[in-house]
Coordinates of C-alpha atoms in Angstrom, one line a residue:
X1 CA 46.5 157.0 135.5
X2 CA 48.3 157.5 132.2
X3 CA 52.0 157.0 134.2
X4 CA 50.4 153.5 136.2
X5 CA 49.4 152.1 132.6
X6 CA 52.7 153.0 131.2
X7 CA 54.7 151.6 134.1
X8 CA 52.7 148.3 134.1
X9 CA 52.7 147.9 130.1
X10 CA 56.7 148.5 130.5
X11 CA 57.3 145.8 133.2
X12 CA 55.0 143.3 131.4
X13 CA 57.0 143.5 128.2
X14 CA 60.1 143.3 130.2
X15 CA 59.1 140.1 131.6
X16 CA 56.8 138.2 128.5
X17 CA 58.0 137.1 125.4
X18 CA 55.7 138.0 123.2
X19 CA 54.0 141.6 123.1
X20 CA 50.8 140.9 125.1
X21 CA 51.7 144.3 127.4
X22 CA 51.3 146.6 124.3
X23 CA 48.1 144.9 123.4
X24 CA 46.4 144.8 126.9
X25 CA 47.0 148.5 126.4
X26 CA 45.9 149.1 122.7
X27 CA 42.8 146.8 123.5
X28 CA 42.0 148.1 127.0
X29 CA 38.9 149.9 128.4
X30 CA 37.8 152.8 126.4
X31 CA 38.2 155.0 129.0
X32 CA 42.3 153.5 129.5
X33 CA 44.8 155.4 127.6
X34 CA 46.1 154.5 124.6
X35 CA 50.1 153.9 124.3
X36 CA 51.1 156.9 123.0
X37 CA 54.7 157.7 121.2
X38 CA 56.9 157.3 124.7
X39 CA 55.0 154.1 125.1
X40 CA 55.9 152.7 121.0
X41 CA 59.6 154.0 121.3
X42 CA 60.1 152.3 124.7
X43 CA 58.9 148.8 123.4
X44 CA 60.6 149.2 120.5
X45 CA 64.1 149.7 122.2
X46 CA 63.1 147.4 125.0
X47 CA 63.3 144.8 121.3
X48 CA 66.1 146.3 119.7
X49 CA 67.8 145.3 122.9
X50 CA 66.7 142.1 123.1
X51 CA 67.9 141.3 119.1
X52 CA 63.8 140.9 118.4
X53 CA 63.9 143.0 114.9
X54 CA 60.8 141.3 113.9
X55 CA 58.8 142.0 116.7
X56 CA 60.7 145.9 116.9
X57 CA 59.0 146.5 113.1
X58 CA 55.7 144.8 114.0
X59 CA 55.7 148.0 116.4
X60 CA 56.0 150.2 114.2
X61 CA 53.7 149.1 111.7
X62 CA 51.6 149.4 114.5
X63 CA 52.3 152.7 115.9
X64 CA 51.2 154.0 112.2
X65 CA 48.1 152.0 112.4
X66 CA 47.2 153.2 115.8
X67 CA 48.0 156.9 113.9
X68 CA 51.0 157.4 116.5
X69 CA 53.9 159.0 114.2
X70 CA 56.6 157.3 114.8
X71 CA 59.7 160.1 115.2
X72 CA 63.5 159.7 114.4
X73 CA 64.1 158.2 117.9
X74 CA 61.8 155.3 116.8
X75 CA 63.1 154.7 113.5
X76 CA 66.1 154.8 114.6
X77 CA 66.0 152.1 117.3
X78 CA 64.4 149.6 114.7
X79 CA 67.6 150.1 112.3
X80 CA 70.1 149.6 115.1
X81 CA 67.8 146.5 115.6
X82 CA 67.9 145.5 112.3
X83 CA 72.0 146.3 112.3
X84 CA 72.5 144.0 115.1
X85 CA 70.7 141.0 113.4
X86 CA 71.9 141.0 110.2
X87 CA 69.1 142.6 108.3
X88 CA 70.9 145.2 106.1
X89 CA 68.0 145.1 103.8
X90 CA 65.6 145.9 106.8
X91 CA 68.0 148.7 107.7
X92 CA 67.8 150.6 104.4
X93 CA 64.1 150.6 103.7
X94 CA 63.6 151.9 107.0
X95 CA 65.5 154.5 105.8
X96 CA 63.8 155.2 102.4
X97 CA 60.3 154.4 104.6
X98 CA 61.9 157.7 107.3
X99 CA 62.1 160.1 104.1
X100 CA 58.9 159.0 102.7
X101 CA 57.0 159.3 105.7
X102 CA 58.5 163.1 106.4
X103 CA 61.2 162.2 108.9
X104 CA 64.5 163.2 108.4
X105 CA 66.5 160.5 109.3
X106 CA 69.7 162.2 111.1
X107 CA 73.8 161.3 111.2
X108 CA 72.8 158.3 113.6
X109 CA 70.1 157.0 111.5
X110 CA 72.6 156.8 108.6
X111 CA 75.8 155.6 110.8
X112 CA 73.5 152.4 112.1
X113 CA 72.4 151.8 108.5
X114 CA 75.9 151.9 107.0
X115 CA 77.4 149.7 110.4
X116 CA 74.2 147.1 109.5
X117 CA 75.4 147.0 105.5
X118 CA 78.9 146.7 107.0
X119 CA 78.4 143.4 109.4
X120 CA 77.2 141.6 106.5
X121 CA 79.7 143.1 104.0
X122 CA 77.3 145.1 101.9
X123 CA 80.3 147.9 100.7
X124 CA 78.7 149.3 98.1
X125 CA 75.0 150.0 99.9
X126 CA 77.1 151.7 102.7
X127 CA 79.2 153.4 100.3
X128 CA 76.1 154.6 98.4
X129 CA 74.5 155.7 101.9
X130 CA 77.7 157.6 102.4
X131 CA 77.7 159.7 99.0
X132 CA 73.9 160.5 99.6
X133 CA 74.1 161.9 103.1
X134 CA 75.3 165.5 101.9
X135 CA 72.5 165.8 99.2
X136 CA 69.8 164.9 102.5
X137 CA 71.3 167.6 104.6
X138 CA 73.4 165.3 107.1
X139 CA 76.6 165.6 107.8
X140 CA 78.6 162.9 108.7
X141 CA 80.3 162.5 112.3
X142 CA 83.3 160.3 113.4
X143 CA 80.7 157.3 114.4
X144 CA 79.8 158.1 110.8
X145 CA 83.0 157.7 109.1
X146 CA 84.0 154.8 111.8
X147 CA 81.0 153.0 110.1
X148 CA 82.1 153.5 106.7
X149 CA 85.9 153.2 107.1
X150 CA 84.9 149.4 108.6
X151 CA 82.8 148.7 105.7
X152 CA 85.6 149.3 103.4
X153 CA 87.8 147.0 105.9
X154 CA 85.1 144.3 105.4
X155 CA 85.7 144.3 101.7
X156 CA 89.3 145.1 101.4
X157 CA 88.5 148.5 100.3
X158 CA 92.1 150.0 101.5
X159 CA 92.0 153.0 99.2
X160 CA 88.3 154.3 99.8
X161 CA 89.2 154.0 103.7
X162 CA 92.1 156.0 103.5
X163 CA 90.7 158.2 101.3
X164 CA 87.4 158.7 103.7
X165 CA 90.4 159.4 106.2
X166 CA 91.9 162.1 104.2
X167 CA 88.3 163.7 104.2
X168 CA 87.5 163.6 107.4
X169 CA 90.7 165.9 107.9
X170 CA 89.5 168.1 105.0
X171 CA 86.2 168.4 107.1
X172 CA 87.7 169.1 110.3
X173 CA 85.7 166.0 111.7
X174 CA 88.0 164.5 114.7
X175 CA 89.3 160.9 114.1
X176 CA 89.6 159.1 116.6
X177 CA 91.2 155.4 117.8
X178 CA 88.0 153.5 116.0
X179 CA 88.4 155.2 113.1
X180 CA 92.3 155.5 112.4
X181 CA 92.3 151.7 113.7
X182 CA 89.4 150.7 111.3
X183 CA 91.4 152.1 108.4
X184 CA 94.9 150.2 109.7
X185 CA 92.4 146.8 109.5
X186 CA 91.6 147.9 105.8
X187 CA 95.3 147.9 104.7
X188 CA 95.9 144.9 106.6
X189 CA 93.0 143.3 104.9
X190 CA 94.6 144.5 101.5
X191 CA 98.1 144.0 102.1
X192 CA 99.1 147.2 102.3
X193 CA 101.5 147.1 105.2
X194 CA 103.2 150.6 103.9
X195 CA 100.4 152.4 104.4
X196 CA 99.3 150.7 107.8
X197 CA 102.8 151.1 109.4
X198 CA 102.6 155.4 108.2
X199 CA 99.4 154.9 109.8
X200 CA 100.1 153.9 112.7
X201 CA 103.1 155.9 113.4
X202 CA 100.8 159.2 112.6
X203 CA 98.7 158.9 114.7
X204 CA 100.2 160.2 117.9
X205 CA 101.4 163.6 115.6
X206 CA 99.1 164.0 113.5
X207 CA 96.0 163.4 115.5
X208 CA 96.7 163.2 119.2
X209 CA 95.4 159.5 119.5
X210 CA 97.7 157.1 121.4
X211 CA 97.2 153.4 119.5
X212 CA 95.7 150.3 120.9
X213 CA 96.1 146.7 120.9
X214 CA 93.9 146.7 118.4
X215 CA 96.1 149.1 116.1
X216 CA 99.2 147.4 116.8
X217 CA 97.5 144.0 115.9
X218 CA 96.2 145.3 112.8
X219 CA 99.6 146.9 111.7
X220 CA 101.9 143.7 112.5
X221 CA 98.8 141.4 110.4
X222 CA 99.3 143.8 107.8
X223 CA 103.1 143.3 108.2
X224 CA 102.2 139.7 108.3
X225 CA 100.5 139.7 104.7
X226 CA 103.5 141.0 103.5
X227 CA 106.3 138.6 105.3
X228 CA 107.8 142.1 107.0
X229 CA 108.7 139.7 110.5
X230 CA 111.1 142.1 111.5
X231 CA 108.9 145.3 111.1
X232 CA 105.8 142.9 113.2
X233 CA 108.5 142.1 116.1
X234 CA 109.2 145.9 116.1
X235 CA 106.2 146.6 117.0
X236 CA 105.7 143.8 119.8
X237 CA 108.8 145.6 121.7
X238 CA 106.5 149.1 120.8
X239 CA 103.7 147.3 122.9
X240 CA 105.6 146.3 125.5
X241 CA 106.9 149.2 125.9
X242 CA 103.5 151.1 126.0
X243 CA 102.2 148.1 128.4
X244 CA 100.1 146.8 125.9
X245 CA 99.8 142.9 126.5
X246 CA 99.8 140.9 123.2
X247 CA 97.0 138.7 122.7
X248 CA 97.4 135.0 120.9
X249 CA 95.9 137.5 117.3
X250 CA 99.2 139.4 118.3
X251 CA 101.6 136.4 118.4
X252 CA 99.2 134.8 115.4
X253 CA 100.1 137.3 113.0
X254 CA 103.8 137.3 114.0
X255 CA 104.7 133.5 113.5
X256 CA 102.2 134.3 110.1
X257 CA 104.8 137.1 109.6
X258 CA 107.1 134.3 109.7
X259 CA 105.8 131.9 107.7
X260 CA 105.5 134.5 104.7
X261 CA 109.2 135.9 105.2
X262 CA 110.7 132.3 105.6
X263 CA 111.4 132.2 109.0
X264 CA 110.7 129.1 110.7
X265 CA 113.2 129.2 113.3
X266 CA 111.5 132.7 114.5
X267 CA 108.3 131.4 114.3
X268 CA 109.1 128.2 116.8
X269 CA 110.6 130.9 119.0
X270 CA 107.6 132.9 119.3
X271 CA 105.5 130.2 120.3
X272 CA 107.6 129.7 122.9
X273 CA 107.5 133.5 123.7
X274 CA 103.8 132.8 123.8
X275 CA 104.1 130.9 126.8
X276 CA 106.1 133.4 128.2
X277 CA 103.1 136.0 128.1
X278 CA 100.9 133.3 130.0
X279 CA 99.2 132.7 126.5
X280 CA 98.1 129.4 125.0
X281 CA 98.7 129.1 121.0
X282 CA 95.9 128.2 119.0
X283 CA 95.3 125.5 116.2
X284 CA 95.6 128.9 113.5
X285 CA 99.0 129.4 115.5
X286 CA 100.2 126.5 115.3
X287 CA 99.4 125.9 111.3
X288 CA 101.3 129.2 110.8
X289 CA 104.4 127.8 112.4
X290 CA 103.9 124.4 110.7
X291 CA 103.8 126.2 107.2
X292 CA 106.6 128.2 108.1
X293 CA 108.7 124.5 109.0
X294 CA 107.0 122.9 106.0
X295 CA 108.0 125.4 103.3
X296 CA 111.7 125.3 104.5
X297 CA 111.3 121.2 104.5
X298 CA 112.1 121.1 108.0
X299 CA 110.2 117.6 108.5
X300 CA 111.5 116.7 112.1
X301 CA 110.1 120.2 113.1
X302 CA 106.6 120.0 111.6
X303 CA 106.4 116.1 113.8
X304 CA 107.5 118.0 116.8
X305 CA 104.7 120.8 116.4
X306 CA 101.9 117.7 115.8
X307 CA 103.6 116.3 119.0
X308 CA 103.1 119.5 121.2
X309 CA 99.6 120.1 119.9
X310 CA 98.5 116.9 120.8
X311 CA 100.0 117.2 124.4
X312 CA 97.8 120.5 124.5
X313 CA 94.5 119.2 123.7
X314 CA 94.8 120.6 120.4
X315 CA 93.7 117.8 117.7
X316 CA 96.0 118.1 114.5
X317 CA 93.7 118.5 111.6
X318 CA 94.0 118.0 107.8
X319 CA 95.7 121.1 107.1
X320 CA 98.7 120.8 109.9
X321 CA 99.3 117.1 108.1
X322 CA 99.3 118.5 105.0
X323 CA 102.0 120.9 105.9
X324 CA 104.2 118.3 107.6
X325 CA 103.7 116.3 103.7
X326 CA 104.9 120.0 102.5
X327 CA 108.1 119.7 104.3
X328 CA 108.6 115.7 103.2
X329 CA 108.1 117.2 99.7
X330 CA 110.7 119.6 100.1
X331 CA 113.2 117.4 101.9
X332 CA 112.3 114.7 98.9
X333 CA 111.2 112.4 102.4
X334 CA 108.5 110.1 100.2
X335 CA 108.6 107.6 102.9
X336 CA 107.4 109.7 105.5
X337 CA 105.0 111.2 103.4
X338 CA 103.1 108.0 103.0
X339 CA 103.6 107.2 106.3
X340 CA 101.3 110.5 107.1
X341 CA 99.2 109.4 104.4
X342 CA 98.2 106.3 106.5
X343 CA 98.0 108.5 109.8
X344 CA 95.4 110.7 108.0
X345 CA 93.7 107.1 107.8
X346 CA 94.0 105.5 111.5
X347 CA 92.9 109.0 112.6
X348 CA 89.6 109.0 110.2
X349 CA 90.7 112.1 108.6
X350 CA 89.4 112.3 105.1
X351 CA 92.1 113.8 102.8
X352 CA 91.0 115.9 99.9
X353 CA 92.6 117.2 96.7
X354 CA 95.5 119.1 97.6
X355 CA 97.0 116.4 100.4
X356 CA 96.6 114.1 97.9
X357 CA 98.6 115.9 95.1
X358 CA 101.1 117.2 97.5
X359 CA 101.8 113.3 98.5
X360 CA 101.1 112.1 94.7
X361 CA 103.9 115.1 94.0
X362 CA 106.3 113.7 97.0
X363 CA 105.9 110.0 96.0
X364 CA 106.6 110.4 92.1
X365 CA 109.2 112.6 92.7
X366 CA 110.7 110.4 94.7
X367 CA 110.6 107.9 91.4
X368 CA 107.9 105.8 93.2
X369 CA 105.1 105.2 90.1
X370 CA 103.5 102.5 91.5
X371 CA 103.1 104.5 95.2
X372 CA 101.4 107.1 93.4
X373 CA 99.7 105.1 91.1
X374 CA 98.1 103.7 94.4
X375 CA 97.7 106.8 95.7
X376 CA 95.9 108.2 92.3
X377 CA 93.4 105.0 92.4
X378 CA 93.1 105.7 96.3
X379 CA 91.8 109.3 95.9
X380 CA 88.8 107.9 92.8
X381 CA 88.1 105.4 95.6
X382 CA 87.2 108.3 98.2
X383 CA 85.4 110.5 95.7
X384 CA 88.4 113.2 95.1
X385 CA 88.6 113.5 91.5
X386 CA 92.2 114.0 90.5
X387 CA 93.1 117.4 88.4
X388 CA 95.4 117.8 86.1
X389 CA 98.9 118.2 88.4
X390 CA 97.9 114.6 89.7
X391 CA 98.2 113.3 86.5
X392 CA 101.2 114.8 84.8
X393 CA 103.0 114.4 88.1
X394 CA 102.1 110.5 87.7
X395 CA 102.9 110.7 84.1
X396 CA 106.0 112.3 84.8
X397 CA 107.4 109.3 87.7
X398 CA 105.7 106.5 84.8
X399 CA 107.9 107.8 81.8
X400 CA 110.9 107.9 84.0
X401 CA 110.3 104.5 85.0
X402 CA 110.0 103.2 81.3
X403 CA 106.1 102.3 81.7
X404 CA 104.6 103.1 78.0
X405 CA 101.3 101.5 79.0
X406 CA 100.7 103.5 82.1
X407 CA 101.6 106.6 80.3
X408 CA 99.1 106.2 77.6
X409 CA 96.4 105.2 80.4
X410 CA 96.8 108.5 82.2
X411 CA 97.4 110.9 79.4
X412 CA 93.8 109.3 78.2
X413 CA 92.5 110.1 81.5
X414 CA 94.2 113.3 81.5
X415 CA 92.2 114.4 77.8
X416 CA 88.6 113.3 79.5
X417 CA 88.9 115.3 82.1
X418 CA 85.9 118.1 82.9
X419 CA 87.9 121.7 81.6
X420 CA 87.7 122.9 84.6
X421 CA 89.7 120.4 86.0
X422 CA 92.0 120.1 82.9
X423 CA 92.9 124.0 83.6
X424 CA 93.9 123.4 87.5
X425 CA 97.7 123.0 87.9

């Protein structure tokens, strides 16, 4: 009787959305069994599956009001259901609640708590979770460290991740791809390309683990952060090599790679090596090579990549024509410049504060006060308040010109200006 009353509870909650199963039980006749701890950990993981963290810690309030103690299995399923929502705060005072209640949460227990603070970039609850384990008696694991190691790549934490990967080798506690790969993100996320390219090229000695796309990708972005193209194409003949297929993140952090190290020629060629690999570039692809074209004021280039996107399907927004006004500000181009100006318009794409000072910057530059007069009157008109480059790059074309009264209008403009605005060059 008890296994026909389990078996029907478990295939009702399988197929309602609400918990009616568990209370048919809990309500039942008096003679029916009551769900018992099999029957509260079941439902419970039957919600942590389903993302229903709510409904997973209504069971368990329930299971302590039904006097059913919950065990570490049950705790622990509501924290991985808590980790996979979003509800680090959830997460940790199940953990405290564990302890209080006289069950000793164990390695998993903390490793889901620390992955939950780490999916919503909680760094220092994880790290805190991390220092405490050793006085509770639990020793962390390589999920463990994984955990951790990602946290710090969440928040750009470099040096605690390598450090936690120093430990681990202190502890003898394996690391494994996850782990060595999660610490290679870190760098990347911090810039620190020297330490993700030692990485990376330890980890077949040092630990026996043969590196993934996911390493490789993580190395050349960290490359990219740094402008080391060469180093990031290096690696793209080490995939190839290892049959590793780059992925669009791959060839994304390579033309980025470019852009930084000023090479937009390379960057043009690898999104033609894209196509090569049956791969389709992206929008955040093709801004990278547009940057890369703009800060070399390669202006015909940047109007080609706008061309191609658009033959794609991909629609050209406000950044990519803010780049190609880059590169008519360094090639001194003020005509074209405008002309994007008025594209921006026909294709009803509102420009904000640093297209307009880039074009304000091209135009006066280019001698042409009254342009970026215009252009100064244009951006009050659309609500972008003007900050202080605006107007001294206005100032700068009026004076040149010989216009005293238009000087004096915008240096007066320039004084009432809100500080922080005053302060933004």
């Amino acid at each position: 009787a008890t296994s026909e009353h389990f078996f029907l509870f478990f295939f009702s909650l399988l197929a309602t959305d609400r918990l009616e199963a568990l209370d048919d039980m809990r309500q039942g006749e008096a003679n029916a069994p009551k769900p018992n701890l099999v029957c509260y950990t079941t439902a419970i993981s039957v919600c942590e599956q389903a993302g229903w963290w709510k409904r997973a810690l209504e069971l368990l309030d329930q299971m302590i009001e039904a006097q059913v103690r919950p065990d570490v299995v049950a705790y622990n399923a509501c924290i991985s259901a808590c980790k996979k929502t979003g509800q680090w705060k959830h997460a940790l005072r199940l953990l405290s609640e564990m302890r209080a209640n006289a069950v000793q949460p164990n390695v998993i227990s903390y490793s889901t708590a620390i992955s939950a603070c780490e999916k919503d970039g909680r760094w220092t609850e994880a790290d805190r979770l991390m220092s405490s384990m050793s006085s509770h008696g639990v020793r962390p694991d390589t999920i463990c460290y994984s955990a951790y190691i990602s946290a710090c790549a969440s928040s750009k934490k470099s040096k605690e991740a390598t450090e936690a990967l120093v430990k681990m080798r202190a502890d003898g506690i394996p690391r494994n791809v996850y782990t060595l790969s999660a610490c290679i993100i870190a760098c990347a996320r911090n810039a620190d390309s020297d330490t993700a390219l030692k990485l990376l090229s330890e980890m077949p000695v040092k630990d026996g683990v043969k590196p993934n796309d996911v390493c490789y990708n993580a190395a050349i972005s960290a490359c990219a952060s740094d402008g080391r193209w060469k180093e990031g194409l290096g690696l793209l003949d080490v995939m190839s090599a290892n049959r590793l297929k780059p992925s669009v993140v791959t060839y994304g952090s390579l033309i980025a790679a470019c852009e930084k190290g000023g090479n937009w020629k390379k960057a043009i060629e690898l999104l033609t090596l894209m196509k090569g690999d049956d791969l389709k570039p992206n929008a955040i692809t093709y801004i990278s090579a547009l940057s890369a074209c703009a800060q070399a004021g390669q202006v015909n280039q940047t109007l080609d990549l706008l061309k191609k996107m658009r033959i794609e399907k991909i629609e050209p927004n406000l950044a990519c024509y803010t780049a190609v006004m880059t590169a008519c500000n360094k090639a001194k181009d003020w005509r074209k410049a405008v002309e994007i100006m008025g594209d921006l318009r026909v294709r009803k794409i509102q420009p904000d504060l640093i297209a307009y000072s880039v074009c304000i910057a091209t135009v006066a530059n280019g001698g042409q006060w009254e342009t970026a007069l215009l252009l100064l009157d244009e951006m009050e008109r659309d609500g972008v308040k003007p900050d202080a480059a605006a107007y001294k790059q206005c100032i700068a074309a009026c004076k040149k010109a010989g216009r005293p009264e238009a000087v004096q209008d915008l240096e007066d403009k320039l004084r009432r200006l809100p500080k922080e605005m005053s302060t933004r060059e």
